[in-house]
PDB file of C-alpha atoms in Angstrom:
ATOM      1  CA  SER A 201       0.000   0.000   0.000  1.00  0.00           C
ATOM      2  CA  ALA A 202       1.022   3.638  -0.409  1.00  0.00           C
ATOM      3  CA  VAL A 203       2.662   5.718   2.315  1.00  0.00           C
ATOM      4  CA  ILE A 204       1.041   9.131   2.767  1.00  0.00           C
ATOM      5  CA  SER A 205       2.553  12.082   4.611  1.00  0.00           C
ATOM      6  CA  GLN A 206       0.150  14.800   5.623  1.00  0.00           C
ATOM      7  CA  LYS A 207       1.055  18.225   7.042  1.00  0.00           C
ATOM      8  CA  PRO A 208       0.326  19.830   9.393  1.00  0.00           C
ATOM      9  CA  SER A 209      -0.836  17.159  11.797  1.00  0.00           C
ATOM     10  CA  ARG A 210      -2.840  19.724  13.744  1.00  0.00           C
ATOM     11  CA  ASP A 211      -3.463  23.443  13.878  1.00  0.00           C
ATOM     12  CA  ILE A 212      -5.513  26.000  15.750  1.00  0.00           C
ATOM     13  CA  CYS A 213      -6.654  28.852  13.533  1.00  0.00           C
ATOM     14  CA  GLN A 214      -8.557  32.081  13.908  1.00  0.00           C
ATOM     15  CA  ARG A 215     -11.927  32.389  12.218  1.00  0.00           C
ATOM     16  CA  GLY A 216     -11.775  34.152   8.862  1.00  0.00           C
ATOM     17  CA  THR A 217      -8.306  32.840   8.036  1.00  0.00           C
ATOM     18  CA  SER A 218      -7.279  30.035   5.670  1.00  0.00           C
ATOM     19  CA  LEU A 219      -5.201  26.893   6.151  1.00  0.00           C
ATOM     20  CA  THR A 220      -3.485  24.844   3.469  1.00  0.00           C
ATOM     21  CA  ILE A 221      -3.022  21.128   4.107  1.00  0.00           C
ATOM     22  CA  GLN A 222      -0.383  19.202   2.203  1.00  0.00           C
ATOM     23  CA  CYS A 223      -0.503  15.553   1.155  1.00  0.00           C
ATOM     24  CA  GLN A 224       2.579  13.758  -0.200  1.00  0.00           C
ATOM     25  CA  VAL A 225       2.468  10.178  -1.499  1.00  0.00           C
ATOM     26  CA  ASP A 226       5.512   7.901  -1.851  1.00  0.00           C
ATOM     27  CA  SER A 227       4.519   6.800  -5.370  1.00  0.00           C
ATOM     28  CA  GLN A 228       2.653   8.177  -8.351  1.00  0.00           C
ATOM     29  CA  VAL A 229      -1.123   7.868  -8.200  1.00  0.00           C
ATOM     30  CA  THR A 230      -3.804   8.952 -10.617  1.00  0.00           C
ATOM     31  CA  MET A 231      -6.361  10.189  -8.147  1.00  0.00           C
ATOM     32  CA  MET A 232      -6.165  11.630  -4.665  1.00  0.00           C
ATOM     33  CA  PHE A 233      -9.193  11.983  -2.437  1.00  0.00           C
ATOM     34  CA  TRP A 234      -9.856  14.520   0.320  1.00  0.00           C
ATOM     35  CA  TYR A 235     -12.184  13.629   3.199  1.00  0.00           C
ATOM     36  CA  ARG A 236     -13.554  15.476   6.198  1.00  0.00           C
ATOM     37  CA  GLN A 237     -14.278  13.792   9.514  1.00  0.00           C
ATOM     38  CA  GLN A 238     -16.256  15.980  11.879  1.00  0.00           C
ATOM     39  CA  PRO A 239     -15.875  15.284  15.623  1.00  0.00           C
ATOM     40  CA  GLY A 240     -17.226  11.849  16.509  1.00  0.00           C
ATOM     41  CA  GLN A 241     -18.520  11.347  12.969  1.00  0.00           C
ATOM     42  CA  SER A 242     -17.789   9.262   9.925  1.00  0.00           C
ATOM     43  CA  LEU A 243     -15.776  10.315   6.887  1.00  0.00           C
ATOM     44  CA  THR A 244     -17.309  12.381   4.109  1.00  0.00           C
ATOM     45  CA  LEU A 245     -15.677  12.873   0.729  1.00  0.00           C
ATOM     46  CA  ILE A 246     -14.946  16.513  -0.110  1.00  0.00           C
ATOM     47  CA  ALA A 247     -13.463  16.133  -3.570  1.00  0.00           C
ATOM     48  CA  THR A 248     -11.436  13.971  -5.923  1.00  0.00           C
ATOM     49  CA  ALA A 249      -8.240  15.465  -7.330  1.00  0.00           C
ATOM     50  CA  ASN A 250      -6.937  14.219 -10.679  1.00  0.00           C
ATOM     51  CA  GLN A 251      -3.596  15.512 -11.877  1.00  0.00           C
ATOM     52  CA  GLY A 252      -3.920  17.960 -14.725  1.00  0.00           C
ATOM     53  CA  SER A 253      -7.604  18.700 -14.336  1.00  0.00           C
ATOM     54  CA  GLU A 254      -9.981  20.509 -12.010  1.00  0.00           C
ATOM     55  CA  ALA A 255     -10.977  18.680  -8.859  1.00  0.00           C
ATOM     56  CA  THR A 256     -14.440  17.150  -8.712  1.00  0.00           C
ATOM     57  CA  TYR A 257     -16.411  18.276  -5.658  1.00  0.00           C
ATOM     58  CA  GLU A 258     -19.135  16.397  -3.836  1.00  0.00           C
ATOM     59  CA  SER A 259     -22.522  17.875  -3.091  1.00  0.00           C
ATOM     60  CA  GLY A 260     -22.254  20.431  -0.306  1.00  0.00           C
ATOM     61  CA  PHE A 261     -18.621  21.294  -0.981  1.00  0.00           C
ATOM     62  CA  VAL A 262     -17.511  24.145  -3.265  1.00  0.00           C
ATOM     63  CA  ILE A 263     -14.230  25.168  -4.799  1.00  0.00           C
ATOM     64  CA  ASP A 264     -14.270  28.657  -3.294  1.00  0.00           C
ATOM     65  CA  LYS A 265     -14.346  27.181   0.206  1.00  0.00           C
ATOM     66  CA  PHE A 266     -12.060  24.174  -0.413  1.00  0.00           C
ATOM     67  CA  PRO A 267      -9.692  24.936  -3.299  1.00  0.00           C
ATOM     68  CA  ILE A 268      -7.503  21.988  -4.245  1.00  0.00           C
ATOM     69  CA  SER A 269      -4.246  21.860  -6.151  1.00  0.00           C
ATOM     70  CA  ARG A 270      -2.728  18.778  -7.785  1.00  0.00           C
ATOM     71  CA  PRO A 271       0.531  19.888  -9.402  1.00  0.00           C
ATOM     72  CA  ASN A 272       1.943  16.388  -9.938  1.00  0.00           C
ATOM     73  CA  LEU A 273       1.214  12.691  -9.421  1.00  0.00           C
ATOM     74  CA  THR A 274       2.543  12.530  -5.851  1.00  0.00           C
ATOM     75  CA  PHE A 275       1.315  15.760  -4.241  1.00  0.00           C
ATOM     76  CA  SER A 276      -1.884  17.652  -3.500  1.00  0.00           C
ATOM     77  CA  THR A 277      -3.037  20.472  -1.267  1.00  0.00           C
ATOM     78  CA  LEU A 278      -6.422  21.282   0.227  1.00  0.00           C
ATOM     79  CA  THR A 279      -7.107  24.806   1.460  1.00  0.00           C
ATOM     80  CA  VAL A 280      -9.851  25.497   3.962  1.00  0.00           C
ATOM     81  CA  SER A 281     -10.801  29.127   3.284  1.00  0.00           C
ATOM     82  CA  ASN A 282     -12.464  31.796   5.400  1.00  0.00           C
ATOM     83  CA  MET A 283     -12.720  29.377   8.281  1.00  0.00           C
ATOM     84  CA  SER A 284     -15.482  29.279  10.872  1.00  0.00           C
ATOM     85  CA  PRO A 285     -15.787  27.085  13.988  1.00  0.00           C
ATOM     86  CA  GLU A 286     -17.967  24.699  11.940  1.00  0.00           C
ATOM     87  CA  ASP A 287     -14.869  23.833   9.899  1.00  0.00           C
ATOM     88  CA  SER A 288     -13.253  22.261  12.969  1.00  0.00           C
ATOM     89  CA  SER A 289     -12.677  18.695  11.796  1.00  0.00           C
ATOM     90  CA  ILE A 290     -10.063  16.180  10.818  1.00  0.00           C
ATOM     91  CA  TYR A 291      -9.116  16.451   7.161  1.00  0.00           C
ATOM     92  CA  LEU A 292      -7.674  13.359   5.495  1.00  0.00           C
ATOM     93  CA  CYS A 293      -6.214  12.587   2.115  1.00  0.00           C
ATOM     94  CA  SER A 294      -6.447   9.157   0.565  1.00  0.00           C
ATOM     95  CA  VAL A 295      -5.156   7.291  -2.466  1.00  0.00           C
ATOM     96  CA  TYR A 296      -5.848   3.904  -3.987  1.00  0.00           C
ATOM     97  CA  ARG A 297      -3.000   1.435  -4.263  1.00  0.00           C
ATOM     98  CA  ALA A 298      -3.962  -2.154  -3.418  1.00  0.00           C
ATOM     99  CA  GLY A 299      -6.713  -0.676  -1.290  1.00  0.00           C
ATOM    100  CA  TYR A 300      -7.586   2.850  -0.207  1.00  0.00           C
ATOM    101  CA  THR A 301      -4.901   4.218   2.118  1.00  0.00           C
ATOM    102  CA  PHE A 302      -5.357   7.268   4.319  1.00  0.00           C
ATOM    103  CA  GLY A 303      -2.958   9.804   5.713  1.00  0.00           C
ATOM    104  CA  SER A 304      -2.858  10.371   9.454  1.00  0.00           C
ATOM    105  CA  GLY A 305      -5.021  13.459   9.071  1.00  0.00           C
ATOM    106  CA  THR A 306      -4.912  17.136   9.965  1.00  0.00           C
ATOM    107  CA  ARG A 307      -6.831  18.032  13.099  1.00  0.00           C
ATOM    108  CA  LEU A 308      -8.114  21.561  12.610  1.00  0.00           C
ATOM    109  CA  THR A 309      -9.609  23.660  15.383  1.00  0.00           C
ATOM    110  CA  VAL A 310     -11.080  27.047  14.468  1.00  0.00           C
ATOM    111  CA  VAL A 311     -11.499  29.539  17.299  1.00  0.00           C
TER     112      VAL A 311
ATOM    113  CA  GLN B  60     -28.923   4.960  -2.948  1.00  0.00           C
ATOM    114  CA  GLN B  61     -25.395   5.840  -1.886  1.00  0.00           C
ATOM    115  CA  GLN B  62     -25.870   5.201   1.835  1.00  0.00           C
ATOM    116  CA  VAL B  63     -24.168   2.526   3.850  1.00  0.00           C
ATOM    117  CA  LYS B  64     -25.862   1.853   7.180  1.00  0.00           C
ATOM    118  CA  GLN B  65     -23.741   0.465  10.012  1.00  0.00           C
ATOM    119  CA  SER B  66     -24.751  -1.032  13.333  1.00  0.00           C
ATOM    120  CA  PRO B  67     -24.359  -1.060  16.250  1.00  0.00           C
ATOM    121  CA  GLN B  68     -23.071   2.422  17.140  1.00  0.00           C
ATOM    122  CA  SER B  69     -21.111   0.972  20.043  1.00  0.00           C
ATOM    123  CA  LEU B  70     -20.200  -2.470  21.262  1.00  0.00           C
ATOM    124  CA  ILE B  71     -18.624  -3.779  24.446  1.00  0.00           C
ATOM    125  CA  VAL B  72     -17.205  -7.279  24.706  1.00  0.00           C
ATOM    126  CA  GLN B  73     -14.934  -9.200  27.036  1.00  0.00           C
ATOM    127  CA  LYS B  74     -11.485 -10.305  25.972  1.00  0.00           C
ATOM    128  CA  GLY B  75     -11.760 -13.415  23.819  1.00  0.00           C
ATOM    129  CA  GLY B  76     -15.274 -12.554  22.656  1.00  0.00           C
ATOM    130  CA  ILE B  77     -16.321 -12.255  19.011  1.00  0.00           C
ATOM    131  CA  PRO B  78     -17.728  -8.809  18.254  1.00  0.00           C
ATOM    132  CA  ILE B  79     -19.814  -8.601  15.089  1.00  0.00           C
ATOM    133  CA  ILE B  80     -20.422  -5.341  13.226  1.00  0.00           C
ATOM    134  CA  ASN B  81     -23.000  -5.177  10.471  1.00  0.00           C
ATOM    135  CA  CYS B  82     -23.444  -3.011   7.384  1.00  0.00           C
ATOM    136  CA  ALA B  83     -26.196  -2.775   4.803  1.00  0.00           C
ATOM    137  CA  TYR B  84     -26.225  -1.017   1.454  1.00  0.00           C
ATOM    138  CA  GLU B  85     -28.771  -0.134  -1.214  1.00  0.00           C
ATOM    139  CA  ASN B  86     -26.737   0.525  -4.342  1.00  0.00           C
ATOM    140  CA  THR B  87     -26.221  -2.784  -6.148  1.00  0.00           C
ATOM    141  CA  ALA B  88     -23.477  -1.166  -8.239  1.00  0.00           C
ATOM    142  CA  PHE B  89     -21.139  -1.228  -5.219  1.00  0.00           C
ATOM    143  CA  ASP B  90     -18.450  -3.812  -5.903  1.00  0.00           C
ATOM    144  CA  TYR B  91     -15.785  -3.213  -3.267  1.00  0.00           C
ATOM    145  CA  PHE B  92     -16.394  -3.405   0.485  1.00  0.00           C
ATOM    146  CA  PRO B  93     -13.524  -2.561   2.848  1.00  0.00           C
ATOM    147  CA  TRP B  94     -13.394  -2.324   6.625  1.00  0.00           C
ATOM    148  CA  TYR B  95     -11.277   0.239   8.432  1.00  0.00           C
ATOM    149  CA  GLN B  96      -9.960   0.499  11.973  1.00  0.00           C
ATOM    150  CA  GLN B  97      -9.318   3.927  13.449  1.00  0.00           C
ATOM    151  CA  PHE B  98      -7.552   4.759  16.699  1.00  0.00           C
ATOM    152  CA  PRO B  99      -7.893   8.219  18.269  1.00  0.00           C
ATOM    153  CA  GLY B 100      -5.679  10.752  16.541  1.00  0.00           C
ATOM    154  CA  LYS B 101      -4.924   8.442  13.626  1.00  0.00           C
ATOM    155  CA  GLY B 102      -6.218   8.028  10.114  1.00  0.00           C
ATOM    156  CA  PRO B 103      -8.307   4.955   9.234  1.00  0.00           C
ATOM    157  CA  ALA B 104      -6.270   1.828   8.504  1.00  0.00           C
ATOM    158  CA  LEU B 105      -7.486  -0.787   6.044  1.00  0.00           C
ATOM    159  CA  LEU B 106      -8.202  -4.086   7.798  1.00  0.00           C
ATOM    160  CA  ILE B 107      -9.734  -6.290   5.157  1.00  0.00           C
ATOM    161  CA  ALA B 108     -11.821  -5.911   2.014  1.00  0.00           C
ATOM    162  CA  ILE B 109     -14.112  -8.114  -0.041  1.00  0.00           C
ATOM    163  CA  ARG B 110     -15.670  -8.102  -3.484  1.00  0.00           C
ATOM    164  CA  PRO B 111     -19.175  -9.475  -4.147  1.00  0.00           C
ATOM    165  CA  ASP B 112     -18.002 -12.621  -5.935  1.00  0.00           C
ATOM    166  CA  VAL B 113     -17.067 -14.274  -2.607  1.00  0.00           C
ATOM    167  CA  SER B 114     -19.173 -14.851   0.504  1.00  0.00           C
ATOM    168  CA  GLU B 115     -16.405 -14.854   3.110  1.00  0.00           C
ATOM    169  CA  LYS B 116     -12.847 -13.678   3.508  1.00  0.00           C
ATOM    170  CA  LYS B 117     -10.478 -14.201   6.430  1.00  0.00           C
ATOM    171  CA  GLU B 118      -7.302 -12.351   7.297  1.00  0.00           C
ATOM    172  CA  GLY B 119      -5.851 -13.284  10.647  1.00  0.00           C
ATOM    173  CA  ARG B 120      -8.490 -12.733  13.325  1.00  0.00           C
ATOM    174  CA  PHE B 121     -10.695 -10.649  11.023  1.00  0.00           C
ATOM    175  CA  THR B 122     -13.437 -12.175   8.856  1.00  0.00           C
ATOM    176  CA  ILE B 123     -15.835 -10.514   6.457  1.00  0.00           C
ATOM    177  CA  SER B 124     -19.104 -12.270   5.691  1.00  0.00           C
ATOM    178  CA  PHE B 125     -20.914 -11.040   2.594  1.00  0.00           C
ATOM    179  CA  ASN B 126     -24.544 -11.672   1.628  1.00  0.00           C
ATOM    180  CA  LYS B 127     -25.130 -10.302  -1.853  1.00  0.00           C
ATOM    181  CA  SER B 128     -28.849 -11.090  -2.000  1.00  0.00           C
ATOM    182  CA  ALA B 129     -29.491  -9.338   1.304  1.00  0.00           C
ATOM    183  CA  LYS B 130     -27.081  -6.511   0.455  1.00  0.00           C
ATOM    184  CA  GLN B 131     -25.372  -6.919   3.791  1.00  0.00           C
ATOM    185  CA  PHE B 132     -21.851  -7.551   5.001  1.00  0.00           C
ATOM    186  CA  SER B 133     -20.352  -7.947   8.426  1.00  0.00           C
ATOM    187  CA  LEU B 134     -17.036  -7.938  10.255  1.00  0.00           C
ATOM    188  CA  HIS B 135     -16.226 -10.594  12.852  1.00  0.00           C
ATOM    189  CA  ILE B 136     -13.213 -10.228  15.153  1.00  0.00           C
ATOM    190  CA  MET B 137     -12.110 -13.564  16.570  1.00  0.00           C
ATOM    191  CA  ASP B 138     -10.478 -13.797  20.001  1.00  0.00           C
ATOM    192  CA  SER B 139     -10.818 -10.054  20.536  1.00  0.00           C
ATOM    193  CA  GLN B 140      -8.137  -8.275  22.565  1.00  0.00           C
ATOM    194  CA  PRO B 141      -8.105  -4.959  24.468  1.00  0.00           C
ATOM    195  CA  GLY B 142      -5.812  -3.630  21.726  1.00  0.00           C
ATOM    196  CA  ASP B 143      -8.694  -4.069  19.269  1.00  0.00           C
ATOM    197  CA  SER B 144     -10.576  -1.267  21.058  1.00  0.00           C
ATOM    198  CA  ALA B 145     -11.070   1.305  18.315  1.00  0.00           C
ATOM    199  CA  THR B 146     -13.659   2.715  15.950  1.00  0.00           C
ATOM    200  CA  TYR B 147     -14.503   0.500  12.993  1.00  0.00           C
ATOM    201  CA  PHE B 148     -15.932   1.751   9.718  1.00  0.00           C
ATOM    202  CA  CYS B 149     -17.391  -0.190   6.843  1.00  0.00           C
ATOM    203  CA  ALA B 150     -17.346   1.357   3.407  1.00  0.00           C
ATOM    204  CA  ALA B 151     -18.336   0.661  -0.165  1.00  0.00           C
ATOM    205  CA  SER B 152     -17.328   1.887  -3.580  1.00  0.00           C
ATOM    206  CA  ILE B 153     -17.981   1.345  -7.267  1.00  0.00           C
ATOM    207  CA  GLY B 154     -15.080   0.381  -9.442  1.00  0.00           C
ATOM    208  CA  ALA B 155     -12.190   0.462  -6.960  1.00  0.00           C
ATOM    209  CA  GLY B 156      -8.867  -0.343  -8.552  1.00  0.00           C
ATOM    210  CA  GLY B 157      -8.364  -1.230 -12.162  1.00  0.00           C
ATOM    211  CA  THR B 158      -8.716   1.640 -14.572  1.00  0.00           C
ATOM    212  CA  SER B 159     -11.399   3.562 -12.680  1.00  0.00           C
ATOM    213  CA  TYR B 160     -11.235   4.563  -9.046  1.00  0.00           C
ATOM    214  CA  GLY B 161     -14.434   4.893  -7.142  1.00  0.00           C
ATOM    215  CA  LYS B 162     -14.976   7.057  -4.115  1.00  0.00           C
ATOM    216  CA  LEU B 163     -15.631   5.427  -0.763  1.00  0.00           C
ATOM    217  CA  THR B 164     -18.979   5.815   0.979  1.00  0.00           C
ATOM    218  CA  PHE B 165     -18.579   5.161   4.699  1.00  0.00           C
ATOM    219  CA  GLY B 166     -20.875   3.735   7.331  1.00  0.00           C
ATOM    220  CA  GLN B 167     -21.461   5.685  10.522  1.00  0.00           C
ATOM    221  CA  GLY B 168     -18.843   3.825  12.557  1.00  0.00           C
ATOM    222  CA  THR B 169     -18.877   1.469  15.549  1.00  0.00           C
ATOM    223  CA  ILE B 170     -16.962   2.173  18.728  1.00  0.00           C
ATOM    224  CA  LEU B 171     -15.653  -1.162  20.007  1.00  0.00           C
ATOM    225  CA  THR B 172     -14.460  -1.610  23.573  1.00  0.00           C
ATOM    226  CA  VAL B 173     -12.809  -4.874  24.579  1.00  0.00           C
ATOM    227  CA  HIS B 174     -12.525  -5.303  28.336  1.00  0.00           C
ATOM    228  CA  PRO B 175      -9.560  -7.268  29.750  1.00  0.00           C
TER     229      PRO B 175
END
């Protein structure tokens, strides 16, 4: 399976600011997935990032709020923009290689 | 159509017991069913996965039972240990692997506690 490095592991941010989360994979992958896990909840897909094209967003998630970059086949970023306390969650990236593998997540707290 | 329903929400067993977690789905296009284990502060880790052409799969102490006609699948943990205490998620996707990669739809999660 793939090894995923995600940064930062946690952050506390002021409302109205933005945070960019980085996801680095140890091998080239076609698609990278970004999930949100709200406190005590399950995982919900935010968007799918394919290298060289615009990310595909799930219902309820928009590009202005969660812009995604995918500059190459091993790296992606997710930005959480204009944050509010409701954005406090764990954000996870995932790739498929012999099964879907997840990063360790970014625990975001917005105050 | 895209929902995966998981039960129970929480489960407490004694060491050596066999906890069973159940999931049900509606979308018959789902063709990949993984289970994940998540410890606090960690990302989900893949435990075991099954495709609908088999009815059971075992890996170590973990077994998936799959009932295609009932659209249900379950996770059994044999000889459970306190270290198995974690949150378990079932999931489903369409077209995982191969040339198309489906997104995962997750169940609601089950908090398992194994007492010593």
